[in-house]
């Protein structure tokens, strides 16, 4: 095998040179996965049945989105012309940036939040404006609203937000949309099922609103990479122009249809997570661990200087956590995913033993009173 010895003179765009790499620690995950907010159990049994029916001939064909988009639209009470399926929410964000951002535009996000917002926005403009949450990590609505100006062309709000679990209310989101009629407002509802509040019903009266959803979390299809955008037919037309016609593979589309057919399973799984979330937060209270009340399928904990030691100790007990200390305003914070009852029990037992092993003591002088009062689940 030949080895390249010459140094390339080709340089990427400045935005790429300046951009930090985003490579989540996905290797060596043969353990209880409480690190990436995935479904920790399984998708609907109907999905596995559908996988068994896939034929060799079916794999030779290019995928067709329309049947699955029609199924999703009917499930959500929308017209098929209002729905675009995407290769995960990652691609959905990218398509919006491609369709609506010029090089001299501004895009507005709150931090900490999902890092792929930064990546996709940076590909189109250097005008990324971030509004940092305060120590309660609640959505900074007033300061966010004040940051909107005539150059703002894209606004992204995740509700519930990752990694904090905080939400923006429907009233706040609509106020933002009305304050910036010249900008697209993307509301990322990846964790909608665990919260229950949506602005999907406001699409007809809010022409600059786009809603993103994923089938990776409650539906358990993370490996198949499938998400969606819902908005007006006009905006969907623009998004289709910048989308590949074959962006979602046929196996994913078939499995999505099967998953949507099993409402009972999704409702059962979501209820298990909501119950588990209350158990997890109660267990953290007993351990003296400060946390941010969450409306999602995870809880963000304030561990302090021993955050790395905790993640290592938990891995040694077969439980994976996600260190979020690199996120703005999250130094010393660790996130734990909520699973079904047995997974919550195992997580709390491992957490108790690991905290004792590393010599962790409760952090005094840190109050979450405002955070708990401001977050309604």
mmCIF file of C-alpha atoms in Angstrom:
data_model
loop_
_atom_site.group_PDB
_atom_site.id
_atom_site.type_symbol
_atom_site.label_atom_id
_atom_site.label_comp_id
_atom_site.label_asym_id
_atom_site.label_seq_id
_atom_site.Cartn_x
_atom_site.Cartn_y
_atom_site.Cartn_z
ATOM 1 C CA UNK A 1 0.000 0.000 0.000
ATOM 2 C CA UNK A 2 1.395 3.384 -1.004
ATOM 3 C CA UNK A 3 1.735 6.157 1.554
ATOM 4 C CA UNK A 4 1.062 9.785 0.664
ATOM 5 C CA UNK A 5 4.152 11.840 1.489
ATOM 6 C CA UNK A 6 3.381 15.158 -0.204
ATOM 7 C CA UNK A 7 1.630 17.854 1.795
ATOM 8 C CA UNK A 8 -1.640 18.977 0.234
ATOM 9 C CA UNK A 9 -1.819 22.594 -0.838
ATOM 10 C CA UNK A 10 -5.596 22.469 -1.021
ATOM 11 C CA UNK A 11 -7.267 24.254 1.885
ATOM 12 C CA UNK A 12 -10.894 24.029 2.991
ATOM 13 C CA UNK A 13 -13.070 27.035 3.625
ATOM 14 C CA UNK A 14 -12.125 29.202 6.589
ATOM 15 C CA UNK A 15 -15.275 28.104 8.403
ATOM 16 C CA UNK A 16 -14.110 24.487 8.211
ATOM 17 C CA UNK A 17 -10.614 25.328 9.437
ATOM 18 C CA UNK A 18 -12.017 27.169 12.442
ATOM 19 C CA UNK A 19 -14.708 24.607 13.251
ATOM 20 C CA UNK A 20 -14.103 22.129 16.105
ATOM 21 C CA UNK A 21 -14.657 18.476 15.203
ATOM 22 C CA UNK A 22 -17.796 16.828 16.507
ATOM 23 C CA UNK A 23 -17.094 13.153 17.077
ATOM 24 C CA UNK A 24 -19.215 11.787 19.936
ATOM 25 C CA UNK A 25 -17.662 8.832 21.811
ATOM 26 C CA UNK A 26 -19.620 6.065 20.095
ATOM 27 C CA UNK A 27 -17.003 3.291 20.292
ATOM 28 C CA UNK A 28 -17.038 0.627 23.000
ATOM 29 C CA UNK A 29 -20.695 1.002 23.960
ATOM 30 C CA UNK A 30 -21.352 -2.614 24.922
ATOM 31 C CA UNK A 31 -23.022 -1.599 28.208
ATOM 32 C CA UNK A 32 -26.206 -0.010 29.532
ATOM 33 C CA UNK A 33 -26.516 2.984 27.196
ATOM 34 C CA UNK A 34 -27.489 5.922 29.364
ATOM 35 C CA UNK A 35 -25.280 8.313 27.397
ATOM 36 C CA UNK A 36 -26.925 9.288 24.079
ATOM 37 C CA UNK A 37 -30.633 9.676 24.910
ATOM 38 C CA UNK A 38 -31.521 6.687 22.785
ATOM 39 C CA UNK A 39 -34.404 4.308 23.307
ATOM 40 C CA UNK A 40 -32.697 1.898 25.725
ATOM 41 C CA UNK A 41 -35.024 -1.025 25.000
ATOM 42 C CA UNK A 42 -36.132 -1.673 21.395
ATOM 43 C CA UNK A 43 -38.396 -0.339 18.662
ATOM 44 C CA UNK A 44 -41.873 -1.731 18.180
ATOM 45 C CA UNK A 45 -41.998 -5.489 17.421
ATOM 46 C CA UNK A 46 -43.730 -4.499 14.171
ATOM 47 C CA UNK A 47 -40.440 -2.976 13.023
ATOM 48 C CA UNK A 48 -38.597 -6.266 13.458
ATOM 49 C CA UNK A 49 -41.385 -8.067 11.605
ATOM 50 C CA UNK A 50 -41.047 -5.607 8.725
ATOM 51 C CA UNK A 51 -37.279 -6.122 8.572
ATOM 52 C CA UNK A 52 -37.827 -9.839 8.064
ATOM 53 C CA UNK A 53 -40.014 -9.109 5.026
ATOM 54 C CA UNK A 54 -37.399 -7.055 3.151
ATOM 55 C CA UNK A 55 -36.362 -8.803 -0.072
ATOM 56 C CA UNK A 56 -33.142 -8.805 -2.031
ATOM 57 C CA UNK A 57 -34.966 -7.254 -4.980
ATOM 58 C CA UNK A 58 -36.242 -4.472 -2.733
ATOM 59 C CA UNK A 59 -32.672 -3.508 -1.894
ATOM 60 C CA UNK A 60 -31.883 -2.931 -5.582
ATOM 61 C CA UNK A 61 -34.429 -0.118 -5.915
ATOM 62 C CA UNK A 62 -33.987 3.555 -5.165
ATOM 63 C CA UNK A 63 -36.066 4.567 -2.129
ATOM 64 C CA UNK A 64 -39.369 6.408 -2.483
ATOM 65 C CA UNK A 65 -40.280 8.835 0.293
ATOM 66 C CA UNK A 66 -43.862 9.622 -0.706
ATOM 67 C CA UNK A 67 -45.673 6.650 0.927
ATOM 68 C CA UNK A 68 -43.899 7.165 4.252
ATOM 69 C CA UNK A 69 -44.384 10.942 4.092
ATOM 70 C CA UNK A 70 -48.079 10.370 3.519
ATOM 71 C CA UNK A 71 -48.195 8.029 6.504
ATOM 72 C CA UNK A 72 -46.413 10.538 8.755
ATOM 73 C CA UNK A 73 -48.629 13.392 7.555
ATOM 74 C CA UNK A 74 -51.810 11.425 8.282
ATOM 75 C CA UNK A 75 -50.471 10.462 11.697
ATOM 76 C CA UNK A 76 -49.855 14.128 12.542
ATOM 77 C CA UNK A 77 -53.047 15.464 10.943
ATOM 78 C CA UNK A 78 -51.163 17.289 8.176
ATOM 79 C CA UNK A 79 -51.252 17.363 4.403
ATOM 80 C CA UNK A 80 -48.464 15.316 2.740
ATOM 81 C CA UNK A 81 -47.311 18.545 1.068
ATOM 82 C CA UNK A 82 -46.383 19.823 4.546
ATOM 83 C CA UNK A 83 -43.947 17.007 5.386
ATOM 84 C CA UNK A 84 -40.370 16.264 4.325
ATOM 85 C CA UNK A 85 -38.543 13.202 5.640
ATOM 86 C CA UNK A 86 -34.831 13.637 6.268
ATOM 87 C CA UNK A 87 -31.727 11.638 7.136
ATOM 88 C CA UNK A 88 -32.133 12.373 10.816
ATOM 89 C CA UNK A 89 -32.680 15.831 12.292
ATOM 90 C CA UNK A 90 -29.008 16.555 11.479
ATOM 91 C CA UNK A 91 -29.870 16.724 7.786
ATOM 92 C CA UNK A 92 -33.073 18.628 8.507
ATOM 93 C CA UNK A 93 -31.048 21.411 10.142
ATOM 94 C CA UNK A 94 -28.574 21.405 7.256
ATOM 95 C CA UNK A 95 -31.331 21.701 4.641
ATOM 96 C CA UNK A 96 -32.902 24.675 6.413
ATOM 97 C CA UNK A 97 -29.551 26.462 6.548
ATOM 98 C CA UNK A 98 -28.968 25.764 2.840
ATOM 99 C CA UNK A 99 -32.403 26.986 1.856
ATOM 100 C CA UNK A 100 -32.711 30.141 3.934
ATOM 101 C CA UNK A 101 -29.293 31.539 4.915
ATOM 102 C CA UNK A 102 -27.163 33.923 2.850
ATOM 103 C CA UNK A 103 -23.523 34.615 3.703
ATOM 104 C CA UNK A 104 -24.286 37.955 5.395
ATOM 105 C CA UNK A 105 -27.324 36.756 7.376
ATOM 106 C CA UNK A 106 -27.508 36.112 11.107
ATOM 107 C CA UNK A 107 -28.781 32.949 12.767
ATOM 108 C CA UNK A 108 -29.854 32.953 16.393
ATOM 109 C CA UNK A 109 -29.613 30.082 18.894
ATOM 110 C CA UNK A 110 -29.534 29.695 22.682
ATOM 111 C CA UNK A 111 -26.658 27.887 24.371
ATOM 112 C CA UNK A 112 -25.938 25.307 25.554
ATOM 113 C CA UNK A 113 -27.744 23.341 22.879
ATOM 114 C CA UNK A 114 -27.252 20.794 20.081
ATOM 115 C CA UNK A 115 -23.815 21.303 18.483
ATOM 116 C CA UNK A 116 -25.022 20.461 14.958
ATOM 117 C CA UNK A 117 -26.802 23.827 14.884
ATOM 118 C CA UNK A 118 -23.373 25.483 15.023
ATOM 119 C CA UNK A 119 -21.955 23.228 12.306
ATOM 120 C CA UNK A 120 -24.748 23.701 9.768
ATOM 121 C CA UNK A 121 -25.013 27.448 10.330
ATOM 122 C CA UNK A 122 -21.238 27.919 9.985
ATOM 123 C CA UNK A 123 -21.366 26.281 6.556
ATOM 124 C CA UNK A 124 -23.542 29.129 5.284
ATOM 125 C CA UNK A 125 -22.708 32.234 7.321
ATOM 126 C CA UNK A 126 -20.331 33.612 9.931
ATOM 127 C CA UNK A 127 -23.250 35.434 11.533
ATOM 128 C CA UNK A 128 -24.045 32.939 14.298
ATOM 129 C CA UNK A 129 -25.439 34.742 17.366
ATOM 130 C CA UNK A 130 -25.581 32.768 20.626
ATOM 131 C CA UNK A 131 -27.569 33.732 23.695
ATOM 132 C CA UNK A 132 -26.114 32.037 26.774
ATOM 133 C CA UNK A 133 -28.506 30.702 29.397
ATOM 134 C CA UNK A 134 -27.871 31.757 32.998
ATOM 135 C CA UNK A 135 -26.926 29.336 35.787
ATOM 136 C CA UNK A 136 -30.478 27.948 35.950
ATOM 137 C CA UNK A 137 -30.071 26.826 32.290
ATOM 138 C CA UNK A 138 -33.650 27.846 31.531
ATOM 139 C CA UNK A 139 -34.504 29.209 28.075
ATOM 140 C CA UNK A 140 -33.392 32.897 28.109
ATOM 141 C CA UNK A 141 -36.554 34.209 26.475
ATOM 142 C CA UNK A 142 -36.260 37.955 27.109
ATOM 143 C CA UNK A 143 -32.603 38.190 26.056
ATOM 144 C CA UNK A 144 -33.296 35.905 23.106
ATOM 145 C CA UNK A 145 -36.117 38.140 21.919
ATOM 146 C CA UNK A 146 -33.900 41.213 22.303
ATOM 147 C CA UNK A 147 -31.223 39.630 20.059
ATOM 148 C CA UNK A 148 -33.505 39.568 16.996
ATOM 149 C CA UNK A 149 -32.753 42.230 14.369
ATOM 150 C CA UNK A 150 -33.249 42.867 10.651
ATOM 151 C CA UNK A 151 -30.285 40.591 9.768
ATOM 152 C CA UNK A 152 -31.772 37.625 11.651
ATOM 153 C CA UNK A 153 -32.943 35.114 9.038
ATOM 154 C CA UNK A 154 -32.932 31.868 11.016
ATOM 155 C CA UNK A 155 -33.878 31.191 14.630
ATOM 156 C CA UNK A 156 -33.537 27.747 16.204
ATOM 157 C CA UNK A 157 -35.083 26.763 19.521
ATOM 158 C CA UNK A 158 -34.991 23.210 20.871
ATOM 159 C CA UNK A 159 -37.878 22.413 23.193
ATOM 160 C CA UNK A 160 -37.125 20.351 25.214
ATOM 161 C CA UNK A 161 -33.506 21.371 24.869
ATOM 162 C CA UNK A 162 -30.488 19.071 24.818
ATOM 163 C CA UNK A 163 -28.478 18.884 27.102
ATOM 164 C CA UNK A 164 -30.505 20.837 29.691
ATOM 165 C CA UNK A 165 -34.003 19.361 29.384
ATOM 166 C CA UNK A 166 -35.456 22.890 29.637
ATOM 167 C CA UNK A 167 -38.383 24.021 27.506
ATOM 168 C CA UNK A 168 -39.653 27.144 25.809
ATOM 169 C CA UNK A 169 -43.391 27.607 26.216
ATOM 170 C CA UNK A 170 -45.731 27.689 23.232
ATOM 171 C CA UNK A 171 -46.493 31.341 24.023
ATOM 172 C CA UNK A 172 -42.779 32.183 24.001
ATOM 173 C CA UNK A 173 -42.193 30.394 20.700
ATOM 174 C CA UNK A 174 -45.094 32.136 18.996
ATOM 175 C CA UNK A 175 -43.914 35.488 20.360
ATOM 176 C CA UNK A 176 -40.506 34.844 18.782
ATOM 177 C CA UNK A 177 -42.083 33.906 15.447
ATOM 178 C CA UNK A 178 -44.226 37.049 15.479
ATOM 179 C CA UNK A 179 -41.245 39.240 16.412
ATOM 180 C CA UNK A 180 -39.299 37.998 13.372
ATOM 181 C CA UNK A 181 -41.718 37.514 10.454
ATOM 182 C CA UNK A 182 -38.757 37.939 8.084
ATOM 183 C CA UNK A 183 -36.949 34.931 9.622
ATOM 184 C CA UNK A 184 -37.554 31.204 9.734
ATOM 185 C CA UNK A 185 -38.196 29.829 13.217
ATOM 186 C CA UNK A 186 -37.172 26.185 13.531
ATOM 187 C CA UNK A 187 -38.562 24.526 16.650
ATOM 188 C CA UNK A 188 -36.677 21.307 17.256
ATOM 189 C CA UNK A 189 -39.096 18.916 18.947
ATOM 190 C CA UNK A 190 -36.794 15.884 18.978
ATOM 191 C CA UNK A 191 -37.858 15.151 22.579
ATOM 192 C CA UNK A 192 -41.537 16.088 22.118
ATOM 193 C CA UNK A 193 -42.961 12.716 23.190
ATOM 194 C CA UNK A 194 -41.506 13.022 26.686
ATOM 195 C CA UNK A 195 -42.890 16.551 27.144
ATOM 196 C CA UNK A 196 -46.165 16.661 25.225
ATOM 197 C CA UNK A 197 -46.331 20.340 24.227
ATOM 198 C CA UNK A 198 -45.986 21.178 20.530
ATOM 199 C CA UNK A 199 -46.416 24.062 18.107
ATOM 200 C CA UNK A 200 -47.352 21.728 15.265
ATOM 201 C CA UNK A 201 -50.937 22.979 15.476
ATOM 202 C CA UNK A 202 -49.752 26.557 14.861
ATOM 203 C CA UNK A 203 -48.311 25.937 11.394
ATOM 204 C CA UNK A 204 -51.434 27.207 9.616
ATOM 205 C CA UNK A 205 -51.323 30.579 11.369
ATOM 206 C CA UNK A 206 -47.540 31.003 11.633
ATOM 207 C CA UNK A 207 -46.108 31.053 8.091
ATOM 208 C CA UNK A 208 -42.432 31.303 9.158
ATOM 209 C CA UNK A 209 -42.620 28.280 11.510
ATOM 210 C CA UNK A 210 -40.922 24.924 10.846
ATOM 211 C CA UNK A 211 -41.117 21.974 13.255
ATOM 212 C CA UNK A 212 -38.498 19.200 13.342
ATOM 213 C CA UNK A 213 -39.096 15.758 14.820
ATOM 214 C CA UNK A 214 -36.962 12.630 15.061
ATOM 215 C CA UNK A 215 -37.774 8.926 15.091
ATOM 216 C CA UNK A 216 -34.538 8.138 16.945
ATOM 217 C CA UNK A 217 -35.784 8.657 20.503
ATOM 218 C CA UNK A 218 -39.236 7.331 21.420
ATOM 219 C CA UNK A 219 -39.483 5.242 18.248
ATOM 220 C CA UNK A 220 -36.079 3.621 18.742
ATOM 221 C CA UNK A 221 -34.895 4.015 15.121
ATOM 222 C CA UNK A 222 -31.641 5.926 15.765
ATOM 223 C CA UNK A 223 -29.571 3.484 13.701
ATOM 224 C CA UNK A 224 -31.783 4.034 10.648
ATOM 225 C CA UNK A 225 -31.333 7.844 10.689
ATOM 226 C CA UNK A 226 -34.765 9.270 9.997
ATOM 227 C CA UNK A 227 -36.242 12.629 10.930
ATOM 228 C CA UNK A 228 -38.810 15.016 9.518
ATOM 229 C CA UNK A 229 -39.696 18.633 8.898
ATOM 230 C CA UNK A 230 -43.252 19.978 8.974
ATOM 231 C CA UNK A 231 -44.217 23.412 7.715
ATOM 232 C CA UNK A 232 -46.225 25.111 4.982
ATOM 233 C CA UNK A 233 -46.283 23.568 1.475
ATOM 234 C CA UNK A 234 -44.463 26.672 0.208
ATOM 235 C CA UNK A 235 -41.505 26.248 2.556
ATOM 236 C CA UNK A 236 -41.423 22.491 1.945
ATOM 237 C CA UNK A 237 -41.030 23.246 -1.771
ATOM 238 C CA UNK A 238 -37.897 25.266 -1.052
ATOM 239 C CA UNK A 239 -36.505 22.538 1.214
ATOM 240 C CA UNK A 240 -37.088 19.837 -1.405
ATOM 241 C CA UNK A 241 -34.987 21.862 -3.841
ATOM 242 C CA UNK A 242 -31.900 21.456 -1.649
ATOM 243 C CA UNK A 243 -32.643 17.880 -0.588
ATOM 244 C CA UNK A 244 -31.484 14.726 -2.325
ATOM 245 C CA UNK A 245 -34.501 12.770 -3.628
ATOM 246 C CA UNK A 246 -32.969 9.625 -2.087
ATOM 247 C CA UNK A 247 -31.827 11.019 1.267
ATOM 248 C CA UNK A 248 -33.633 8.404 3.398
ATOM 249 C CA UNK A 249 -32.951 4.742 2.623
ATOM 250 C CA UNK A 250 -35.752 2.317 1.828
ATOM 251 C CA UNK A 251 -35.199 0.123 4.874
ATOM 252 C CA UNK A 252 -35.662 3.142 7.127
ATOM 253 C CA UNK A 253 -38.812 4.191 5.262
ATOM 254 C CA UNK A 254 -40.362 0.717 5.544
ATOM 255 C CA UNK A 255 -39.524 0.479 9.238
ATOM 256 C CA UNK A 256 -40.912 3.951 9.895
ATOM 257 C CA UNK A 257 -44.301 2.964 8.474
ATOM 258 C CA UNK A 258 -44.348 -0.103 10.720
ATOM 259 C CA UNK A 259 -43.329 1.920 13.792
ATOM 260 C CA UNK A 260 -46.062 4.507 13.260
ATOM 261 C CA UNK A 261 -48.647 1.720 13.069
ATOM 262 C CA UNK A 262 -47.909 0.740 16.684
ATOM 263 C CA UNK A 263 -49.272 3.688 18.674
ATOM 264 C CA UNK A 264 -49.838 1.474 21.705
ATOM 265 C CA UNK A 265 -46.177 0.520 21.960
ATOM 266 C CA UNK A 266 -44.971 4.121 21.686
ATOM 267 C CA UNK A 267 -47.480 5.262 24.304
ATOM 268 C CA UNK A 268 -46.337 2.477 26.657
ATOM 269 C CA UNK A 269 -42.644 3.279 26.179
ATOM 270 C CA UNK A 270 -43.120 7.019 26.681
ATOM 271 C CA UNK A 271 -45.070 6.394 29.884
ATOM 272 C CA UNK A 272 -42.252 4.183 31.182
ATOM 273 C CA UNK A 273 -39.775 6.996 30.545
ATOM 274 C CA UNK A 274 -41.938 9.612 32.247
ATOM 275 C CA UNK A 275 -42.278 7.389 35.304
ATOM 276 C CA UNK A 276 -38.551 6.635 35.193
ATOM 277 C CA UNK A 277 -37.717 10.335 34.984
ATOM 278 C CA UNK A 278 -39.540 11.012 38.246
ATOM 279 C CA UNK A 279 -37.783 8.041 39.869
ATOM 280 C CA UNK A 280 -34.402 9.251 38.623
ATOM 281 C CA UNK A 281 -34.885 12.789 39.920
ATOM 282 C CA UNK A 282 -36.124 11.424 43.245
ATOM 283 C CA UNK A 283 -33.073 9.166 43.447
ATOM 284 C CA UNK A 284 -30.763 12.074 42.731
ATOM 285 C CA UNK A 285 -32.431 14.048 45.515
ATOM 286 C CA UNK A 286 -31.691 11.189 47.930
ATOM 287 C CA UNK A 287 -28.047 11.113 46.820
ATOM 288 C CA UNK A 288 -27.692 14.881 47.222
ATOM 289 C CA UNK A 289 -26.901 15.349 43.526
ATOM 290 C CA UNK A 290 -27.993 18.678 42.058
ATOM 291 C CA UNK A 291 -29.791 18.368 38.733
ATOM 292 C CA UNK A 292 -31.874 20.404 36.320
ATOM 293 C CA UNK A 293 -35.536 19.297 36.162
ATOM 294 C CA UNK A 294 -36.058 17.819 32.722
ATOM 295 C CA UNK A 295 -38.948 17.516 30.282
ATOM 296 C CA UNK A 296 -36.981 15.076 28.112
ATOM 297 C CA UNK A 297 -35.674 11.497 28.447
ATOM 298 C CA UNK A 298 -32.527 12.547 30.310
ATOM 299 C CA UNK A 299 -31.399 14.534 33.329
ATOM 300 C CA UNK A 300 -28.392 16.865 33.516
ATOM 301 C CA UNK A 301 -26.494 16.544 36.826
ATOM 302 C CA UNK A 302 -24.008 18.950 38.393
ATOM 303 C CA UNK A 303 -21.139 16.757 39.605
ATOM 304 C CA UNK A 304 -18.304 19.291 39.788
ATOM 305 C CA UNK A 305 -14.542 18.611 39.473
ATOM 306 C CA UNK A 306 -14.972 14.808 39.651
ATOM 307 C CA UNK A 307 -17.133 14.604 36.518
ATOM 308 C CA UNK A 308 -14.577 12.608 34.508
ATOM 309 C CA UNK A 309 -13.951 10.229 37.394
ATOM 310 C CA UNK A 310 -17.691 9.580 37.679
ATOM 311 C CA UNK A 311 -18.056 8.735 33.992
ATOM 312 C CA UNK A 312 -15.092 6.341 34.250
ATOM 313 C CA UNK A 313 -16.397 4.687 37.420
ATOM 314 C CA UNK A 314 -19.840 4.213 35.893
ATOM 315 C CA UNK A 315 -18.343 2.643 32.771
ATOM 316 C CA UNK A 316 -16.519 0.225 35.037
ATOM 317 C CA UNK A 317 -19.924 -0.823 36.366
ATOM 318 C CA UNK A 318 -21.335 -1.319 32.880
ATOM 319 C CA UNK A 319 -23.291 1.959 32.686
ATOM 320 C CA UNK A 320 -22.477 4.724 30.196
ATOM 321 C CA UNK A 321 -23.011 8.425 30.928
ATOM 322 C CA UNK A 322 -22.249 11.521 28.834
ATOM 323 C CA UNK A 323 -19.867 14.168 30.141
ATOM 324 C CA UNK A 324 -21.237 17.547 29.025
ATOM 325 C CA UNK A 325 -18.511 19.712 30.583
ATOM 326 C CA UNK A 326 -17.381 21.015 27.190
ATOM 327 C CA UNK A 327 -20.767 22.677 26.607
ATOM 328 C CA UNK A 328 -20.983 26.424 27.352
ATOM 329 C CA UNK A 329 -21.933 26.977 30.990
ATOM 330 C CA UNK A 330 -21.834 23.243 31.791
ATOM 331 C CA UNK A 331 -18.442 22.736 33.429
ATOM 332 C CA UNK A 332 -18.683 19.741 35.749
ATOM 333 C CA UNK A 333 -22.032 18.574 34.364
ATOM 334 C CA UNK A 334 -22.878 14.972 33.398
ATOM 335 C CA UNK A 335 -26.019 13.783 31.586
ATOM 336 C CA UNK A 336 -27.850 10.525 32.283
ATOM 337 C CA UNK A 337 -30.454 9.042 29.934
ATOM 338 C CA UNK A 338 -33.732 7.727 31.351
ATOM 339 C CA UNK A 339 -34.552 4.136 30.438
ATOM 340 C CA UNK A 340 -37.278 1.683 31.425
ATOM 341 C CA UNK A 341 -37.727 0.681 35.083
ATOM 342 C CA UNK A 342 -34.870 -1.838 35.269
ATOM 343 C CA UNK A 343 -32.485 0.562 33.560
ATOM 344 C CA UNK A 344 -33.333 3.341 36.008
ATOM 345 C CA UNK A 345 -32.723 0.986 38.919
ATOM 346 C CA UNK A 346 -29.385 -0.138 37.522
ATOM 347 C CA UNK A 347 -28.399 3.445 36.771
ATOM 348 C CA UNK A 348 -29.170 4.683 40.280
ATOM 349 C CA UNK A 349 -27.447 1.729 41.956
ATOM 350 C CA UNK A 350 -24.325 2.233 39.847
ATOM 351 C CA UNK A 351 -24.433 5.967 40.461
ATOM 352 C CA UNK A 352 -24.574 5.531 44.246
ATOM 353 C CA UNK A 353 -21.647 3.083 44.228
ATOM 354 C CA UNK A 354 -19.603 5.198 41.809
ATOM 355 C CA UNK A 355 -20.061 8.409 43.793
ATOM 356 C CA UNK A 356 -18.854 6.596 46.891
ATOM 357 C CA UNK A 357 -15.895 5.126 44.993
ATOM 358 C CA UNK A 358 -14.610 8.486 43.742
ATOM 359 C CA UNK A 359 -15.142 10.208 47.112
ATOM 360 C CA UNK A 360 -17.724 12.662 45.784
ATOM 361 C CA UNK A 361 -19.452 14.976 48.230
ATOM 362 C CA UNK A 362 -22.584 17.064 47.641
ATOM 363 C CA UNK A 363 -21.891 20.523 46.236
ATOM 364 C CA UNK A 364 -23.073 23.105 48.735
ATOM 365 C CA UNK A 365 -23.826 26.709 47.904
ATOM 366 C CA UNK A 366 -25.355 25.818 44.532
ATOM 367 C CA UNK A 367 -29.078 26.541 44.395
ATOM 368 C CA UNK A 368 -31.450 25.298 41.747
ATOM 369 C CA UNK A 369 -34.494 26.925 43.362
ATOM 370 C CA UNK A 370 -35.093 29.209 40.404
ATOM 371 C CA UNK A 371 -34.552 26.387 37.946
ATOM 372 C CA UNK A 372 -37.020 24.052 39.655
ATOM 373 C CA UNK A 373 -39.600 26.797 40.036
ATOM 374 C CA UNK A 374 -39.319 27.835 36.409
ATOM 375 C CA UNK A 375 -39.612 24.398 34.820
ATOM 376 C CA UNK A 376 -43.045 22.839 34.528
ATOM 377 C CA UNK A 377 -43.084 19.212 33.430
#
